[in-house]
Amino acid sequence: MGIQERNQTVLVTGASSGIGQGIAIAFGQKKANVIINYHSDEEGANHTLEMIKKSGGNGFIHKADVGNEEEVITMFQRAIAEYKGVDVLVSNAGIQKDNSFAEMTLEQWNKVMNTNLTGYFLCAREAIKHFTQKEANNPDAKAIGNIIFMSSVHDIIPWAGHVNYASSKGGILMLMKSLALEVAPKKIRVNAISPGAIATDINDDVWKDEEKLKELMKLIPYKRIGQPEDVAKVAVWLASEESDYVTGTTIYVDGGMTLYPGFVDNG
Ligand code: NAD
């Protein structure tokens, strides 16, 4: 039976808003069981769950700080017990704490690293421990587990004033590739999605401001801001058997932001 035909169990971190919420709902539409991780916004998490149930999926909300080892372990134990296993981890929870480099506090640096990079490590480690207990039947079998890391175009585009954030996303690139290499023989796939500008809470100061939005459009050759659904569709595909031969790859969902937009008029 194909992975899309039976009910997948998917754990999405930071699923109370934005891209994580969009992804959780998209998996719900595929009738998946979705563990909706949230940090503080219980109302948002409940809204995600409601949307999932409306579209025929199932799930529960679970409060945990992805940067806290104990809380991550407990979250996976609960998910595995409840649904007799997890098939997909979407490690998505991420934050920004912006500042000029000289002004950046150690707390701003540590907070971003702890959520955006250590949090991805902790969640991926629990997922891998669980996946490796499953039987990988033979070399021709499909993947027994899937990890999707939510990175950013800032894993390759430098970002002044956001050195902590860009460093965390650059770190995810090598976390993803090295882990993908290590676990590919075990039939576990690991990929990343790097969104460009997607309209969510993380950047609402930009897309809600007409002037700033106009400036942003200069960086997007495709001339529209992305929506969580643009990213969610790619996540669903990356978790499906349709993409079974894809591992260790980053998919840029960015309307061309990584294409050096300044050269659009001949340079
Ligand atoms: P968002 O602020 O709506 O979502 C981030 C989510 O992470 C929130 O639900 C928040 O509660 C959760 N979170 C924060 N700290 C957490 C913690 N310690 N433990 C658990 N959850 C925590 O913003 P978003 O745009 O949906 O961001 C989602 C991911 O997409 C992030 O990793 C972000 O870096 C990435 N991203 C976003 C954009 C964009 O333009 N929106 C672009 C590139 C990458």
Coordinates of C-alpha atoms and ligand atoms in Angstrom, one line a residue:
M1 CA 0.0 0.0 0.0
G2 CA 1.4 3.4 -0.9
I3 CA 2.2 5.9 1.8
Q4 CA -0.5 8.3 0.5
E5 CA -3.1 5.5 0.6
R6 CA -2.7 4.7 4.2
N7 CA -2.9 7.3 6.9
Q8 CA 0.4 9.0 7.4
T9 CA 1.3 10.3 10.8
V10 CA 3.1 13.6 10.6
L11 CA 4.6 15.7 13.3
V12 CA 4.8 19.4 12.5
T13 CA 6.6 21.8 14.8
G14 CA 5.5 25.4 15.1
A15 CA 2.1 24.5 13.6
S16 CA 0.0 27.1 15.4
S17 CA 0.6 29.7 12.7
G18 CA 2.0 30.5 9.3
I19 CA 3.8 28.0 7.2
G20 CA 3.6 25.2 9.9
Q21 CA -0.1 25.7 10.1
G22 CA -0.5 25.6 6.3
I23 CA 1.5 22.4 6.2
A24 CA -0.4 20.7 9.0
I25 CA -3.7 21.6 7.3
A26 CA -2.4 20.3 3.9
F27 CA -1.5 16.9 5.5
G28 CA -4.9 16.9 7.1
Q29 CA -6.5 17.2 3.7
K30 CA -4.6 14.0 2.8
K31 CA -6.4 12.4 5.8
A32 CA -3.1 12.2 7.8
N33 CA -2.8 12.1 11.6
V34 CA -1.1 15.3 12.5
I35 CA 0.7 16.2 15.7
I36 CA 0.4 19.9 16.0
N37 CA 3.4 21.2 18.0
Y38 CA 3.1 24.7 19.4
H39 CA 5.1 26.8 21.8
S40 CA 2.6 29.4 23.3
D41 CA -0.3 30.0 20.9
E42 CA -2.7 27.3 22.0
E43 CA -5.6 29.1 20.3
G44 CA -3.7 29.0 17.0
A45 CA -2.9 25.3 17.5
N46 CA -6.6 24.5 18.2
H47 CA -7.5 26.3 15.0
T48 CA -5.1 24.2 13.0
L49 CA -6.6 21.1 14.6
E50 CA -10.1 22.2 13.8
M51 CA -9.2 22.8 10.1
I52 CA -7.6 19.3 10.0
K53 CA -10.6 17.6 11.4
K54 CA -12.9 19.5 9.0
S55 CA -11.0 18.1 6.1
G56 CA -11.1 14.5 7.3
G57 CA -7.7 14.3 9.0
N58 CA -7.0 13.7 12.7
G59 CA -4.5 14.8 15.3
F60 CA -3.8 16.5 18.5
I61 CA -2.0 19.6 19.8
H62 CA 1.1 19.3 21.9
K63 CA 2.9 22.1 23.7
A64 CA 6.7 21.9 23.6
D65 CA 9.7 24.1 23.2
V66 CA 11.7 22.5 20.3
G67 CA 14.9 23.7 22.0
N68 CA 14.2 21.8 25.1
E69 CA 15.5 18.2 25.0
E70 CA 13.1 16.7 27.6
E71 CA 10.1 18.3 26.0
V72 CA 11.0 17.1 22.6
I73 CA 11.5 13.5 23.8
T74 CA 8.2 13.6 25.6
M75 CA 6.4 14.9 22.5
F76 CA 7.8 12.1 20.3
Q77 CA 6.9 9.5 23.0
R78 CA 3.3 10.7 23.0
A79 CA 3.1 10.9 19.2
I80 CA 4.5 7.4 18.8
A81 CA 2.3 5.9 21.5
E82 CA -0.9 7.6 20.2
Y83 CA -0.5 6.6 16.5
K84 CA 1.8 3.6 16.8
G85 CA 4.5 5.4 15.1
V86 CA 5.4 8.6 13.2
D87 CA 6.2 8.6 9.4
V88 CA 7.1 12.2 8.8
L89 CA 8.8 15.0 10.8
V90 CA 8.4 18.6 9.5
S91 CA 10.8 20.6 11.5
N92 CA 9.5 24.1 11.0
A93 CA 9.5 26.1 14.2
G94 CA 11.7 29.1 13.7
I95 CA 12.3 32.6 15.1
Q96 CA 14.1 35.9 14.3
K97 CA 15.8 38.1 16.8
D98 CA 17.3 40.8 14.6
N99 CA 20.1 43.3 15.3
S100 CA 23.2 44.8 13.8
F101 CA 26.1 42.6 14.4
A102 CA 27.9 44.8 17.0
E103 CA 24.7 45.3 18.9
M104 CA 23.6 41.7 18.9
T105 CA 23.4 40.2 22.3
L106 CA 24.5 36.7 23.2
E107 CA 20.9 36.1 24.2
Q108 CA 19.7 37.0 20.7
W109 CA 22.3 34.8 19.1
N110 CA 21.6 31.8 21.5
K111 CA 17.8 32.1 21.3
V112 CA 17.8 31.9 17.5
M113 CA 20.4 29.1 17.4
N114 CA 18.6 27.1 20.1
T115 CA 15.2 27.2 18.3
N116 CA 16.3 27.2 14.6
L117 CA 19.2 24.8 14.7
T118 CA 19.4 22.9 18.1
G119 CA 15.6 22.5 17.9
Y120 CA 16.0 20.9 14.5
F121 CA 18.7 18.6 15.8
L122 CA 16.7 17.5 18.8
C123 CA 13.5 16.8 16.8
A124 CA 15.4 15.0 14.0
R125 CA 17.3 12.9 16.5
E126 CA 14.1 11.6 18.1
A127 CA 12.6 10.9 14.6
I128 CA 15.7 9.1 13.5
K129 CA 15.8 6.9 16.7
H130 CA 12.2 6.0 16.0
F131 CA 12.6 5.4 12.2
T132 CA 15.6 3.2 12.6
Q133 CA 13.5 0.8 14.8
K134 CA 11.2 0.2 11.8
E135 CA 12.0 -2.6 9.3
A136 CA 13.6 -1.4 6.0
N137 CA 12.5 -4.5 4.0
N138 CA 14.9 -4.4 1.1
P139 CA 16.8 -1.9 -1.1
D140 CA 13.8 -1.6 -3.4
A141 CA 11.4 -0.7 -0.6
K142 CA 10.1 2.9 -0.3
A143 CA 11.3 5.2 2.5
I144 CA 10.4 4.1 6.0
G145 CA 10.7 7.7 7.3
N146 CA 10.9 11.3 6.1
I147 CA 12.3 14.4 7.5
I148 CA 11.6 17.9 6.1
F149 CA 13.5 20.8 7.4
M150 CA 12.1 24.3 6.9
S151 CA 15.1 26.4 6.0
S152 CA 15.1 29.7 4.1
V153 CA 16.6 31.4 1.1
H154 CA 19.0 32.8 3.7
D155 CA 20.7 29.4 3.8
I156 CA 22.5 30.8 0.7
I157 CA 21.6 34.6 0.5
P158 CA 23.6 36.6 3.1
W159 CA 21.4 38.8 5.3
A160 CA 22.8 41.9 6.9
G161 CA 21.3 42.7 10.3
H162 CA 20.2 39.0 10.6
V163 CA 23.5 37.2 11.0
N164 CA 22.1 34.9 13.7
Y165 CA 19.2 33.9 11.6
A166 CA 21.2 33.4 8.4
S167 CA 23.8 31.4 10.3
S168 CA 21.1 29.1 11.7
K169 CA 19.7 28.5 8.2
G170 CA 23.1 27.9 6.7
G171 CA 23.6 25.4 9.5
I172 CA 20.4 23.6 8.5
L173 CA 21.8 23.1 5.0
M174 CA 24.7 21.0 6.3
L175 CA 22.6 19.3 9.0
M176 CA 20.2 18.2 6.3
K177 CA 22.9 17.0 3.8
S178 CA 25.1 15.2 6.4
L179 CA 22.1 13.5 8.0
A180 CA 20.6 12.6 4.6
L181 CA 23.9 10.9 3.8
E182 CA 24.1 9.0 7.1
V183 CA 20.6 7.6 7.0
A184 CA 20.0 7.0 3.3
P185 CA 21.1 3.4 3.5
K186 CA 18.4 2.9 6.2
K187 CA 15.8 4.1 3.7
I188 CA 15.2 7.4 5.5
R189 CA 14.9 10.5 3.4
V190 CA 15.9 14.0 4.6
N191 CA 15.3 17.1 2.6
A192 CA 14.8 20.9 3.1
I193 CA 12.5 23.5 1.8
S194 CA 13.8 27.0 1.5
P195 CA 11.0 29.5 1.2
G196 CA 11.5 33.1 0.0
A197 CA 9.0 35.7 1.2
I198 CA 5.9 34.0 2.5
A199 CA 3.2 36.1 4.1
T200 CA 3.2 35.1 7.8
D201 CA 3.5 36.6 11.3
I202 CA 7.3 36.4 11.1
N203 CA 7.5 39.2 8.4
D204 CA 4.1 41.0 8.7
D205 CA 5.8 44.3 9.3
V206 CA 6.9 44.0 5.6
W207 CA 3.9 42.7 3.7
K208 CA 1.4 44.7 5.6
D209 CA 3.2 48.0 4.7
E210 CA 2.6 49.1 1.2
E211 CA 6.0 50.8 0.7
K212 CA 8.0 47.9 2.2
L213 CA 6.0 45.5 0.1
K214 CA 6.9 47.5 -3.0
E215 CA 10.6 47.3 -2.1
L216 CA 10.3 43.5 -1.4
M217 CA 8.8 43.0 -4.9
K218 CA 12.1 44.1 -6.4
L219 CA 13.6 41.0 -4.9
I220 CA 10.9 38.6 -6.3
P221 CA 11.1 38.1 -10.1
Y222 CA 7.8 36.2 -10.0
K223 CA 6.2 39.4 -8.6
R224 CA 4.0 38.1 -5.8
I225 CA 4.5 37.2 -2.2
G226 CA 4.2 33.5 -1.4
Q227 CA 1.5 32.0 0.7
P228 CA 1.8 29.1 3.3
E229 CA 0.0 26.9 0.8
D230 CA 2.8 27.3 -1.8
V231 CA 5.2 25.7 0.7
A232 CA 2.7 23.2 2.0
K233 CA 2.2 21.6 -1.4
V234 CA 5.9 20.9 -1.7
A235 CA 6.0 19.5 1.8
V236 CA 3.2 17.0 1.0
W237 CA 5.0 16.0 -2.1
L238 CA 8.4 15.6 -0.3
A239 CA 6.7 13.3 2.2
S240 CA 5.0 11.2 -0.5
E241 CA 6.2 8.2 -2.5
E242 CA 6.1 10.5 -5.6
S243 CA 9.4 11.9 -4.4
D244 CA 10.9 8.6 -3.2
Y245 CA 14.2 9.1 -5.0
V246 CA 14.7 12.6 -3.6
T247 CA 17.0 12.9 -0.6
G248 CA 19.6 15.4 0.6
T249 CA 18.1 18.2 -1.5
T250 CA 16.8 21.7 -0.9
I251 CA 13.8 22.9 -2.8
Y252 CA 13.6 26.7 -3.1
V253 CA 10.0 27.9 -3.0
D254 CA 10.8 31.6 -3.6
G255 CA 9.4 33.0 -6.8
G256 CA 12.9 33.3 -8.1
M257 CA 14.4 35.2 -5.2
T258 CA 17.6 33.2 -5.4
L259 CA 18.1 34.1 -9.1
Y260 CA 20.0 37.3 -8.5
P261 CA 16.9 39.6 -9.2
G262 CA 19.2 42.6 -9.8
F263 CA 20.2 41.1 -13.1
V264 CA 16.6 40.9 -14.4
D265 CA 17.2 43.9 -16.7
N266 CA 20.4 42.7 -18.2
G267 CA 22.5 43.6 -15.1
Ligands
NAD1 P1 5.6 32.1 12.2 O1 6.1 33.0 13.2 O2 4.1 32.2 11.8 O3 5.8 30.6 12.7 C1 6.9 30.2 13.5 C2 6.3 29.2 14.5 O4 7.3 28.6 15.3 C3 5.2 29.8 15.4 O5 4.1 29.1 15.4 C4 5.9 29.8 16.8 O6 5.1 29.7 17.8 C5 6.8 28.6 16.6 N1 7.9 28.6 17.6 C6 8.8 29.6 17.8 N2 9.7 29.2 18.8 C7 9.3 27.9 19.1 C8 9.8 26.9 20.0 N3 10.9 27.2 20.8 N4 9.3 25.7 20.1 C9 8.2 25.4 19.3 N5 7.6 26.3 18.4 C10 8.2 27.5 18.3 O7 6.5 32.2 10.9 P2 6.6 31.3 9.6 O8 7.0 32.3 8.5 O9 5.5 30.4 9.5 O10 7.9 30.5 10.0 C11 8.0 29.1 9.9 C12 9.4 28.7 9.4 O11 9.6 29.1 8.1 C13 10.5 29.3 10.2 O12 11.6 28.3 10.4 C14 11.1 30.4 9.3 O13 12.4 30.6 9.5 C15 10.8 29.8 8.0 N6 10.8 30.8 6.9 C16 9.8 31.7 6.8 C17 9.8 32.6 5.7 C18 8.7 33.6 5.5 O14 8.9 34.5 4.7 N7 7.6 33.6 6.3 C19 10.8 32.5 4.8 C20 11.8 31.6 4.9 C21 11.8 30.7 6.0

